Structures are given as C-alpha cells and as structure tokens.
Amino acid sequence: MNDKRKELIVSAISNGTVIDHIPSENVFKVIKILGLDKTGKQVYFGTNLDSKKYGKKGIIKISDTYFAIEEINKIALVAPSATLIEIRDYEVTRKTNVSIPARIEKIVKCFNPNCITNKEEVSTKFSVIYDENGLMKLSCHYCEKNTSKDNLIFI
Amino acid sequence: MKNRSLVSISDYSKEEIIKILDLAEDFEKQPRQELLKGKVIASLFFEPSTRTRLSFESAVQQLGGSIIGFSSTATTSVQKGETLKDTILTVSNYSDLIVMRHPVDGSARYASEVAPVPIINAGDGANQHPTQCLLDLYSIRKTQGTLDNLDITFIGDLKYGRTVHSLVIALCHFNTRFHLVSPVELKLPSAVKRHIKEANLRYEQYTDLADVIPTSDIIYMTRIQRERFPDPLDYEKVKNSYILQNDALEHAKQNMRILHPLPRVNEISVDVDNNPMAYYFQQALNGVYVRQAIVSSILGLK
C-alpha cells in the first residue's frame, strides 16, 4: 500500500531515470548540478518523503534522460547514498549507486578567496583526497589548498 | 624537463631534482658562458622581490641571454585591468620562457596552462616557490655533502611559510628526520605533515629551540610575522622565543649550517652573521647557479 501512495506523490515515468535516496535538503543542489533546471524534459521531484532507511529522503524523476556514470557521479558530493534507477517501458532496467569521482571539475568553488579561480574566469578543478581521519577533501589543482566538505559551495 | 613548466616542487621527481642540483654545481664552476645567447627570457614580477628577481636576471645575463619584463605592474596594462591570461599570452609572443611572480595562489599553474612557452613559478601568493626550494636543497647538499639521512630543523612560522612547505615535501625523498619548532599557533599544517607520514618518516614538534640545536645538521630559520596572530598579546609572548642568538650555538655540531630564505628581520641576531655556521648569504648566491640550471634545462640546452 505504501508503494502505491508513493507513486501518487511523485508520478511514475515510462522511460527515464529515477534518482532515489537523495538527502532531502540537497534535492535542489542535485537539480542544479545535473542542469535539470535547464532541461526540456519532464522532471518530477519530491522532498521530505518518508524513507525506511534514512527517515526522510528526496527523489527526482527525469523522463527520457539517461546519464553517463561520470555525469551522475558529480552528485556524489551532495548525495553519496543516492541510487540511480534506469526505467525503460515502466521496467527497472538498471540500478546503480553513485560513487565519489577522483576528480571534480567546475561544480564547486575553491574555498581559498585568494585562489586564481576566484579572481579570474578559470574553471575549478579538484582531486578528491582523504585526510588521516578518512574525511573527504577537495584539493585544488591551482592553489593546492584543500576545501573540506563543510565548506563546499556549488557554482 | 625540456619545455615543461616548473610550477610546484612536486612537478619534479627525485631524479629530476638531483639533475638540477648537479647542473647547478657545474654552473657554480663556470657561471659565465654564452649558453643563452639569442634567447629572450621574460621576467614578470607582479609583486615585489629582491633576491628572486635579481638572481634570475643575473643568472640569465651571465649566460648571455636577454631579459624583458617588469618589476612592478605600475607601468603595465595590468593597471588598466588586463587579465593574467591576456598578459601571459601577449608576453609569450615576445619571449622563449616566462619567469613569473604573482600575488594570487594558483596563478602560476593557470599561466602554465594558457602559455605556449614554459613558465617558471617565482612565487604564487602563499602557495609555491619551487626555485627557492631547489636552491635550499642545493645549499644543504653543498654544506653537508649529502641530502640523505640528515636532521633538519625548521624554526619559526611553519604554518604560513611557503618555503618551509615546499622544502619539507622535497626532503621527503631523502630520509630526513624533521624537527619542527614553532609556537602552537604556527605549527606545520597537517596537509604538509601528510607527506612526511606517507614517506614513513619521523617528525618531532617542539616549542623551545634550545632543545634541538645540538642534534641539528641544518637549521632553517623563518620569520614570525606579527600579523599572523589574531591576538597581539600572543605575539608579544612568543616573539623573543624564536630568535637565534650566537651563544645558543655553542653546543651545535661543527657541520651545522643555518639557512634562511631571507629577508631577515630580527629572528637571527646580527652577531650570528660572523659565525662560520651562518650560511644564508651564500645560500642567496647559490640561487644564481640553481636558476641557471633550471632555465637551461627547461630550454633544452643542458
């Protein structure tokens, strides 16, 4: 019964991609990172939906659109637990989890105000590193300073 | 190394670092040759410098090369708001290689990506200063006869000193034992310590410099700047604790030498200058040979 009600909240799509298990507060960030605010396809989304696993979650459904893995991995910074479900003719044809890529380009600002990327029109580039406590950080290709997860600002 | 920019010390492998030091040794024996005849080197200093700029220009001119450029942006189109990209692309038309100092972090890496000619980073903001690092390594090897297995002590501002960061990273190739002396506010950042840990090397941290003088082969002094302390009282408390006095050197090893990237303010007392352990002015001279080695290897002439 639960499943039926969920379908009523966010309608089903015949073909396309469902991104599930997005942290509710980051649904709009995911929309922005994937450029869904500019797509001509139908997009449905919901936030603060009940989730057995996470309490609250967000979900996005995009019609007639499939993502390359490098493309979808960009959202791993804001939705590391997200699941990607590909739908063809109402059937789930593929289910994958996102993973944090080794390199991140263009989507995040460098936290260092004196970095060239904050001074001139230069696209940001980072490699993903982990500190001794296992915390993820973005190491700037230009100024070589680290931006921690708490300081992420999306462009 | 031919045609490759030098932006960060980690752009060079251990073997490449040693190659530059060996070449510099040759230039020290014969600093005047016509090796760079017909070559034009651009020297773009968007920010003041004494030693780096003059030693680069001296290095090039002693090898018969010519220099174009500026030592302040006051008379350039930068004043009209020209972007770094446009300045670099323009100057690339007039030169075979660009030496650049710029106040913005990461400006050198960016310049190396847009320029069709190689870039040598002569300091980009608080980030990197690889030619200083190479001349520091040269000075260490020259005074100790080796780079391997030394006890190297860094004193002062280890948090913001870019020369300290680059040198620590480079020394991780050489099985160094690191001794880090600083006020707690100015400890070496964990991002740099990471390199030491990854190389499975040891470091020890101290707040008192007296403890560490007798075990050091090299003491690398840096200046503590008042503006680094949010509370001026904290600065007053520590400002005299990190000054090297001549009488403190009584128990130092005979082979020990004192390095300083300069400019010095008061962190090395003037009475140390006549001690044979003081090496900072010769260190600045070594900058000429090391920069001759870097320029000629990037231009493919050595």
Short mmCIF file of C-alpha atoms in Angstrom, two decimals:
data_model
loop_
_atom_site.label_atom_id
_atom_site.label_comp_id
_atom_site.label_asym_id
_atom_site.label_seq_id
_atom_site.Cartn_x
_atom_site.Cartn_y
_atom_site.Cartn_z
CA MET A 1 0.00 0.00 0.00
CA ASN A 2 2.88 2.26 0.89
CA ASP A 3 4.37 1.84 -2.57
CA LYS A 4 1.13 2.86 -4.21
CA ARG A 5 0.92 6.02 -2.18
CA LYS A 6 4.47 6.92 -3.06
CA GLU A 7 3.60 6.66 -6.71
CA LEU A 8 0.78 9.09 -6.17
CA ILE A 9 3.10 11.60 -4.57
CA VAL A 10 5.67 11.51 -7.38
CA SER A 11 4.22 10.11 -10.55
CA ALA A 12 5.81 7.20 -12.35
CA ILE A 13 7.68 7.65 -15.60
CA SER A 14 7.65 5.31 -18.57
CA ASN A 15 11.21 5.96 -19.70
CA GLY A 16 14.00 7.79 -17.98
CA THR A 17 15.93 7.94 -14.75
CA VAL A 18 14.91 7.94 -11.10
CA ILE A 19 17.41 9.24 -8.58
CA ASP A 20 16.37 7.94 -5.20
CA HIS A 21 17.68 8.32 -1.64
CA ILE A 22 18.83 11.90 -2.04
CA PRO A 23 19.16 13.73 1.28
CA SER A 24 16.06 15.95 1.34
CA GLU A 25 17.96 19.15 1.90
CA ASN A 26 20.10 18.53 -1.18
CA VAL A 27 17.46 17.84 -3.82
CA PHE A 28 17.75 21.33 -5.26
CA LYS A 29 21.53 21.05 -5.36
CA VAL A 30 21.26 17.82 -7.34
CA ILE A 31 18.86 19.54 -9.75
CA LYS A 32 21.38 22.31 -10.24
CA ILE A 33 24.46 20.08 -10.58
CA LEU A 34 22.79 17.94 -13.25
CA GLY A 35 21.42 21.01 -15.01
CA LEU A 36 17.84 19.78 -14.64
CA ASP A 37 16.68 23.36 -14.19
CA LYS A 38 17.50 23.82 -17.89
CA THR A 39 16.29 20.54 -19.39
CA GLY A 40 13.37 20.45 -21.80
CA LYS A 41 12.27 17.02 -20.46
CA GLN A 42 9.68 16.38 -17.76
CA VAL A 43 11.13 16.44 -14.27
CA TYR A 44 9.30 15.42 -11.09
CA PHE A 45 10.79 15.73 -7.67
CA GLY A 46 9.83 15.31 -4.06
CA THR A 47 11.49 16.17 -0.81
CA ASN A 48 10.91 15.12 2.79
CA LEU A 49 9.39 11.82 1.71
CA ASP A 50 9.34 9.04 4.28
CA SER A 51 12.18 6.58 3.93
CA LYS A 52 12.59 3.33 5.87
CA LYS A 53 16.37 3.60 5.61
CA TYR A 54 17.02 7.33 6.12
CA GLY A 55 13.92 8.79 7.83
CA LYS A 56 13.45 11.50 5.20
CA LYS A 57 14.62 11.45 1.63
CA GLY A 58 14.31 13.21 -1.67
CA ILE A 59 13.65 11.74 -5.09
CA ILE A 60 13.92 13.05 -8.65
CA LYS A 61 12.48 11.52 -11.81
CA ILE A 62 13.55 12.68 -15.25
CA SER A 63 11.78 11.49 -18.38
CA ASP A 64 13.62 10.27 -21.46
CA THR A 65 17.02 11.02 -19.99
CA TYR A 66 19.90 8.68 -19.08
CA PHE A 67 23.17 9.72 -17.50
CA ALA A 68 26.72 8.67 -18.12
CA ILE A 69 28.33 7.42 -14.92
CA GLU A 70 30.86 10.33 -14.84
CA GLU A 71 27.95 12.72 -15.11
CA ILE A 72 25.96 11.17 -12.30
CA ASN A 73 28.98 10.81 -10.02
CA LYS A 74 29.10 14.59 -9.75
CA ILE A 75 26.16 14.43 -7.35
CA ALA A 76 28.06 12.10 -5.02
CA LEU A 77 29.35 15.16 -3.14
CA VAL A 78 25.83 16.08 -2.02
CA ALA A 79 24.08 12.73 -2.28
CA PRO A 80 26.60 9.96 -1.55
CA SER A 81 23.82 7.49 -0.73
CA ALA A 82 21.82 8.14 -3.92
CA THR A 83 20.62 5.25 -6.06
CA LEU A 84 20.25 5.60 -9.78
CA ILE A 85 17.40 3.65 -11.39
CA GLU A 86 17.00 3.46 -15.15
CA ILE A 87 13.48 2.84 -16.39
CA ARG A 88 12.57 1.56 -19.80
CA ASP A 89 8.90 0.98 -20.56
CA TYR A 90 8.00 1.14 -16.84
CA GLU A 91 10.55 -1.61 -16.05
CA VAL A 92 13.68 -1.10 -13.99
CA THR A 93 16.50 -1.96 -16.37
CA ARG A 94 19.46 -0.92 -14.25
CA LYS A 95 20.17 0.11 -10.68
CA THR A 96 23.46 1.63 -9.61
CA ASN A 97 24.89 3.52 -6.67
CA VAL A 98 26.81 6.73 -7.12
CA SER A 99 30.44 6.92 -6.10
CA ILE A 100 32.68 9.90 -5.48
CA PRO A 101 34.87 10.50 -8.54
CA ALA A 102 38.64 11.01 -8.34
CA ARG A 103 38.40 14.42 -9.98
CA ILE A 104 35.76 17.14 -9.69
CA GLU A 105 35.55 19.89 -12.28
CA LYS A 106 33.54 23.11 -12.49
CA ILE A 107 30.78 22.37 -9.98
CA VAL A 108 32.41 23.51 -6.73
CA LYS A 109 34.11 26.76 -5.73
CA CYS A 110 37.57 26.77 -4.19
CA PHE A 111 37.31 27.87 -0.55
CA ASN A 112 40.52 29.92 -0.77
CA PRO A 113 39.49 33.52 -1.56
CA ASN A 114 42.98 34.22 -2.96
CA CYS A 115 42.81 31.32 -5.45
CA ILE A 116 43.08 32.27 -9.13
CA THR A 117 39.73 30.52 -9.73
CA ASN A 118 38.09 33.16 -7.51
CA LYS A 119 39.93 36.03 -9.19
CA GLU A 120 39.69 35.36 -12.93
CA GLU A 121 37.45 33.31 -15.18
CA VAL A 122 39.07 29.95 -14.56
CA SER A 123 37.06 26.74 -14.15
CA THR A 124 37.79 24.96 -10.89
CA LYS A 125 39.46 21.54 -10.86
CA PHE A 126 39.98 19.39 -7.79
CA SER A 127 41.28 15.98 -6.97
CA VAL A 128 39.44 14.13 -4.22
CA ILE A 129 41.64 13.20 -1.27
CA TYR A 130 41.00 11.74 2.18
CA ASP A 131 42.70 13.01 5.34
CA GLU A 132 44.03 10.76 8.13
CA ASN A 133 40.55 10.64 9.71
CA GLY A 134 39.07 9.42 6.45
CA LEU A 135 37.31 12.72 5.76
CA MET A 136 36.94 13.69 2.14
CA LYS A 137 38.56 16.90 0.94
CA LEU A 138 38.93 18.57 -2.42
CA SER A 139 42.48 19.53 -3.29
CA CYS A 140 42.60 22.48 -5.69
CA HIS A 141 44.58 21.88 -8.89
CA TYR A 142 45.63 25.56 -8.91
CA CYS A 143 46.24 26.87 -5.39
CA GLU A 144 46.83 23.38 -3.87
CA LYS A 145 44.68 24.25 -0.84
CA ASN A 146 42.07 21.84 0.47
CA THR A 147 38.37 22.54 0.64
CA SER A 148 36.58 20.42 3.23
CA LYS A 149 33.08 19.07 2.90
CA ASP A 150 31.64 21.67 5.28
CA ASN A 151 32.90 24.46 3.04
CA LEU A 152 31.55 23.24 -0.28
CA ILE A 153 29.89 25.98 -2.30
CA PHE A 154 28.33 24.91 -5.58
CA ILE A 155 28.75 27.09 -8.61
CA MET B 1 62.27 18.70 -18.29
CA LYS B 2 62.59 20.33 -21.70
CA ASN B 3 59.71 22.75 -22.39
CA ARG B 4 57.98 21.74 -19.16
CA SER B 5 56.87 24.46 -16.78
CA LEU B 6 58.09 24.41 -13.19
CA VAL B 7 55.14 25.44 -11.01
CA SER B 8 55.37 23.29 -7.90
CA ILE B 9 58.28 21.31 -6.45
CA SER B 10 56.21 18.16 -6.83
CA ASP B 11 56.37 18.65 -10.62
CA TYR B 12 59.91 17.25 -10.38
CA SER B 13 60.79 13.69 -9.44
CA LYS B 14 63.68 12.91 -7.13
CA GLU B 15 65.90 12.19 -10.15
CA GLU B 16 64.95 15.48 -11.79
CA ILE B 17 65.71 17.39 -8.58
CA ILE B 18 69.15 15.76 -8.42
CA LYS B 19 69.76 16.52 -12.09
CA ILE B 20 69.13 20.23 -11.45
CA LEU B 21 71.46 20.22 -8.43
CA ASP B 22 74.23 18.50 -10.45
CA LEU B 23 73.82 21.04 -13.26
CA ALA B 24 73.94 23.90 -10.74
CA GLU B 25 77.22 22.52 -9.47
CA ASP B 26 78.64 22.80 -13.00
CA PHE B 27 77.38 26.37 -13.30
CA GLU B 28 78.97 27.26 -9.99
CA LYS B 29 82.34 26.29 -11.51
CA GLN B 30 81.62 28.26 -14.67
CA PRO B 31 78.75 30.74 -14.23
CA ARG B 32 79.67 32.83 -17.30
CA GLN B 33 79.08 31.12 -20.62
CA GLU B 34 77.28 32.08 -23.83
CA LEU B 35 74.71 29.32 -23.40
CA LEU B 36 71.58 31.51 -23.63
CA LYS B 37 72.80 33.71 -26.49
CA GLY B 38 69.84 34.73 -28.65
CA LYS B 39 67.28 33.67 -26.04
CA VAL B 40 64.80 36.14 -24.57
CA ILE B 41 63.55 35.49 -21.04
CA ALA B 42 60.56 37.42 -19.72
CA SER B 43 60.66 38.31 -16.04
CA LEU B 44 57.18 39.31 -14.86
CA PHE B 45 57.06 40.42 -11.24
CA PHE B 46 53.53 41.43 -10.29
CA GLU B 47 54.75 41.64 -6.70
CA PRO B 48 57.96 42.98 -5.11
CA SER B 49 61.06 40.81 -4.73
CA THR B 50 64.77 41.46 -4.29
CA ARG B 51 66.63 38.17 -4.40
CA THR B 52 64.44 36.09 -6.63
CA ARG B 53 64.12 38.64 -9.40
CA LEU B 54 67.72 39.84 -9.34
CA SER B 55 69.19 36.36 -9.11
CA PHE B 56 67.07 35.18 -12.06
CA GLU B 57 68.10 38.20 -14.10
CA SER B 58 71.74 37.83 -13.12
CA ALA B 59 71.59 34.10 -13.91
CA VAL B 60 70.25 34.76 -17.41
CA GLN B 61 72.56 37.65 -18.21
CA GLN B 62 75.67 35.79 -17.08
CA LEU B 63 74.72 33.13 -19.64
CA GLY B 64 74.36 35.70 -22.42
CA GLY B 65 70.56 35.72 -22.55
CA SER B 66 68.46 38.86 -22.60
CA ILE B 67 65.72 39.87 -20.21
CA ILE B 68 62.47 41.72 -20.84
CA GLY B 69 59.76 42.36 -18.29
CA PHE B 70 58.66 44.42 -15.35
CA SER B 71 59.31 44.55 -11.62
CA SER B 72 56.07 46.31 -10.74
CA THR B 73 52.74 46.47 -12.51
CA ALA B 74 52.60 50.29 -12.22
CA THR B 75 53.69 50.91 -15.83
CA THR B 76 51.83 47.98 -17.44
CA SER B 77 48.36 47.28 -18.82
CA VAL B 78 47.63 45.28 -15.66
CA GLN B 79 46.74 48.71 -14.25
CA LYS B 80 44.07 49.01 -16.95
CA GLY B 81 42.52 45.75 -15.78
CA GLU B 82 44.18 43.37 -18.23
CA THR B 83 43.67 39.76 -17.15
CA LEU B 84 46.58 37.48 -16.31
CA LYS B 85 45.66 35.31 -19.27
CA ASP B 86 45.93 38.19 -21.73
CA THR B 87 49.21 39.42 -20.24
CA ILE B 88 50.72 35.93 -20.43
CA LEU B 89 49.54 35.30 -24.00
CA THR B 90 50.98 38.65 -25.08
CA VAL B 91 54.34 38.18 -23.40
CA SER B 92 54.59 34.64 -24.81
CA ASN B 93 54.82 36.28 -28.24
CA TYR B 94 57.96 38.11 -27.20
CA SER B 95 59.90 35.50 -25.23
CA ASP B 96 61.17 31.90 -25.06
CA LEU B 97 60.35 31.42 -21.39
CA ILE B 98 58.48 33.34 -18.68
CA VAL B 99 59.59 33.73 -15.08
CA MET B 100 56.62 34.94 -13.05
CA ARG B 101 55.87 36.08 -9.52
CA HIS B 102 52.24 36.85 -8.78
CA PRO B 103 50.30 37.54 -5.55
CA VAL B 104 47.43 35.15 -6.36
CA ASP B 105 47.59 31.47 -5.31
CA GLY B 106 47.49 29.13 -8.29
CA SER B 107 48.26 31.90 -10.82
CA ALA B 108 51.40 30.09 -11.98
CA ARG B 109 49.62 26.81 -12.71
CA TYR B 110 46.98 28.71 -14.63
CA ALA B 111 49.62 30.68 -16.57
CA SER B 112 51.37 27.40 -17.47
CA GLU B 113 48.10 26.12 -18.93
CA VAL B 114 47.45 29.14 -21.14
CA ALA B 115 51.02 29.98 -22.20
CA PRO B 116 52.57 28.37 -25.28
CA VAL B 117 56.03 28.86 -23.69
CA PRO B 118 57.19 27.30 -20.41
CA ILE B 119 56.58 29.13 -17.12
CA ILE B 120 58.87 29.17 -14.11
CA ASN B 121 56.98 29.99 -10.93
CA ALA B 122 58.95 32.52 -8.89
CA GLY B 123 56.30 32.53 -6.15
CA ASP B 124 52.49 32.42 -6.45
CA GLY B 125 50.89 34.04 -3.42
CA ALA B 126 51.14 31.82 -0.36
CA ASN B 127 51.36 28.69 -2.48
CA GLN B 128 54.64 27.59 -4.06
CA HIS B 129 58.17 28.83 -4.65
CA PRO B 130 59.96 25.87 -6.24
CA THR B 131 63.18 27.62 -7.31
CA GLN B 132 63.74 28.67 -3.69
CA CYS B 133 63.21 25.07 -2.69
CA LEU B 134 65.81 23.85 -5.19
CA LEU B 135 68.37 26.39 -4.02
CA ASP B 136 67.68 25.36 -0.41
CA LEU B 137 68.33 21.74 -1.37
CA TYR B 138 71.47 22.79 -3.22
CA SER B 139 72.71 24.66 -0.13
CA ILE B 140 72.01 21.68 2.11
CA ARG B 141 73.81 19.25 -0.19
CA LYS B 142 76.74 21.60 -0.64
CA THR B 143 77.27 22.15 3.08
CA GLN B 144 76.61 18.58 4.22
CA GLY B 145 77.99 16.68 1.24
CA THR B 146 74.71 14.74 1.00
CA LEU B 147 70.95 15.15 1.19
CA ASP B 148 70.33 11.77 2.76
CA ASN B 149 69.62 10.93 6.41
CA LEU B 150 70.01 14.45 7.82
CA ASP B 151 68.47 16.01 10.93
CA ILE B 152 66.81 19.15 9.65
CA THR B 153 65.24 21.67 11.99
CA PHE B 154 62.67 24.22 10.91
CA ILE B 155 62.12 27.18 13.23
CA GLY B 156 59.52 29.93 13.27
CA ASP B 157 56.37 30.30 11.21
CA LEU B 158 55.80 26.80 9.88
CA LYS B 159 52.14 27.42 9.17
CA TYR B 160 52.31 30.15 6.55
CA GLY B 161 55.91 29.84 5.30
CA ARG B 162 55.61 28.59 1.72
CA THR B 163 59.35 27.88 1.52
CA VAL B 164 59.04 25.58 4.52
CA HIS B 165 56.20 23.63 2.96
CA SER B 166 57.96 23.07 -0.36
CA LEU B 167 61.24 22.12 1.31
CA VAL B 168 59.60 19.65 3.71
CA ILE B 169 57.82 18.00 0.78
CA ALA B 170 61.04 17.77 -1.27
CA LEU B 171 63.07 16.42 1.66
CA CYS B 172 60.64 13.52 1.98
CA HIS B 173 62.67 11.96 -0.89
CA PHE B 174 65.80 11.89 1.26
CA ASN B 175 65.01 10.08 4.50
CA THR B 176 65.16 13.28 6.55
CA ARG B 177 64.45 13.41 10.29
CA PHE B 178 62.30 16.51 10.73
CA HIS B 179 62.43 18.73 13.84
CA LEU B 180 59.68 21.33 13.86
CA VAL B 181 59.99 24.25 16.26
CA SER B 182 57.17 26.80 16.35
CA PRO B 183 54.61 28.46 18.59
CA VAL B 184 51.48 26.28 18.81
CA GLU B 185 49.61 28.84 16.70
CA LEU B 186 52.04 28.40 13.80
CA LYS B 187 52.56 24.62 13.59
CA LEU B 188 53.16 22.88 10.28
CA PRO B 189 49.77 22.26 8.60
CA SER B 190 48.50 18.69 8.55
CA ALA B 191 48.36 18.74 4.74
CA VAL B 192 52.17 19.04 4.75
CA LYS B 193 52.70 16.56 7.59
CA ARG B 194 50.75 14.10 5.48
CA HIS B 195 53.70 13.95 3.06
CA ILE B 196 56.06 13.07 5.92
CA LYS B 197 53.74 10.31 7.11
CA GLU B 198 53.24 8.94 3.61
CA ALA B 199 57.01 8.68 3.21
CA ASN B 200 57.14 6.78 6.53
CA LEU B 201 59.48 9.38 8.01
CA ARG B 202 59.62 10.80 11.51
CA TYR B 203 58.96 14.29 12.76
CA GLU B 204 59.07 15.80 16.21
CA GLN B 205 57.48 19.06 17.30
CA TYR B 206 58.97 21.44 19.84
CA THR B 207 58.11 24.83 21.26
CA ASP B 208 61.64 25.51 22.58
CA LEU B 209 64.51 25.82 20.13
CA ALA B 210 67.28 25.22 22.69
CA ASP B 211 66.36 21.51 22.87
CA VAL B 212 67.06 20.83 19.26
CA ILE B 213 70.18 22.82 18.32
CA PRO B 214 72.72 20.13 19.35
CA THR B 215 71.16 17.43 17.15
CA SER B 216 70.64 19.50 14.00
CA ASP B 217 72.63 19.29 10.76
CA ILE B 218 70.67 22.19 9.28
CA ILE B 219 68.65 24.91 10.98
CA TYR B 220 66.17 26.55 8.63
CA MET B 221 65.00 29.82 10.18
CA THR B 222 61.89 31.73 9.17
CA ARG B 223 60.37 34.99 10.23
CA ILE B 224 57.35 35.17 12.52
CA GLN B 225 55.08 37.97 11.39
CA ARG B 226 53.08 39.95 13.89
CA GLU B 227 50.01 39.98 11.65
CA ARG B 228 49.73 36.17 11.83
CA PHE B 229 48.48 36.42 15.41
CA PRO B 230 44.82 37.34 15.93
CA ASP B 231 45.68 38.45 19.46
CA PRO B 232 48.70 40.81 19.63
CA LEU B 233 49.36 39.63 23.18
CA ASP B 234 50.07 36.13 21.89
CA TYR B 235 52.68 37.61 19.57
CA GLU B 236 54.32 39.52 22.41
CA LYS B 237 54.57 36.29 24.41
CA VAL B 238 56.42 34.34 21.73
CA LYS B 239 58.28 36.97 19.73
CA ASN B 240 61.59 36.57 21.55
CA SER B 241 61.44 32.79 21.92
CA TYR B 242 62.31 32.11 18.31
CA ILE B 243 65.32 34.36 17.88
CA LEU B 244 68.61 32.63 17.19
CA GLN B 245 71.47 34.10 19.24
CA ASN B 246 75.15 33.36 18.72
CA ASP B 247 75.72 31.98 22.23
CA ALA B 248 72.96 29.41 21.68
CA LEU B 249 75.15 27.82 19.00
CA GLU B 250 77.91 26.78 21.38
CA HIS B 251 76.68 23.19 21.53
CA ALA B 252 75.83 22.87 17.87
CA LYS B 253 77.53 20.22 15.71
CA GLN B 254 80.52 21.52 13.76
CA ASN B 255 78.92 20.67 10.42
CA MET B 256 75.68 22.50 11.28
CA ARG B 257 74.70 25.38 8.97
CA ILE B 258 71.97 28.00 9.34
CA LEU B 259 69.75 28.72 6.34
CA HIS B 260 67.15 31.44 5.92
CA PRO B 261 65.15 32.25 2.78
CA LEU B 262 65.55 35.99 3.63
CA PRO B 263 64.57 38.77 4.13
CA ARG B 264 65.51 38.56 7.78
CA VAL B 265 64.16 40.98 10.32
CA ASN B 266 65.39 40.09 13.80
CA GLU B 267 64.95 36.31 14.04
CA ILE B 268 68.67 35.74 13.53
CA SER B 269 70.66 38.04 15.74
CA VAL B 270 73.28 40.05 13.80
CA ASP B 271 76.08 38.58 15.93
CA VAL B 272 75.42 35.20 14.24
CA ASP B 273 76.45 36.62 10.84
CA ASN B 274 80.16 36.20 11.55
CA ASN B 275 79.78 32.67 12.85
CA PRO B 276 81.00 30.15 10.21
CA MET B 277 77.71 28.33 10.73
CA ALA B 278 75.80 31.25 9.18
CA TYR B 279 75.17 30.31 5.56
CA TYR B 280 72.20 32.47 4.49
CA PHE B 281 74.08 34.91 2.29
CA GLN B 282 75.94 32.14 0.41
CA GLN B 283 72.54 30.46 0.12
CA ALA B 284 71.28 33.53 -1.76
CA LEU B 285 74.30 33.34 -4.08
CA ASN B 286 73.56 29.67 -4.80
CA GLY B 287 70.23 30.89 -6.17
CA VAL B 288 72.05 32.16 -9.28
CA TYR B 289 73.57 28.75 -10.15
CA VAL B 290 70.39 26.86 -9.42
CA ARG B 291 68.34 29.24 -11.58
CA GLN B 292 70.90 28.92 -14.39
CA ALA B 293 70.42 25.16 -14.17
CA ILE B 294 66.61 25.43 -14.21
CA VAL B 295 66.42 27.89 -17.14
CA SER B 296 68.91 25.99 -19.32
CA SER B 297 67.34 22.60 -18.66
CA ILE B 298 63.83 23.87 -19.47
CA LEU B 299 65.12 25.48 -22.69
CA GLY B 300 66.68 22.12 -23.57
CA LEU B 301 70.21 23.49 -23.63
CA LYS B 302 71.50 21.19 -20.88
#
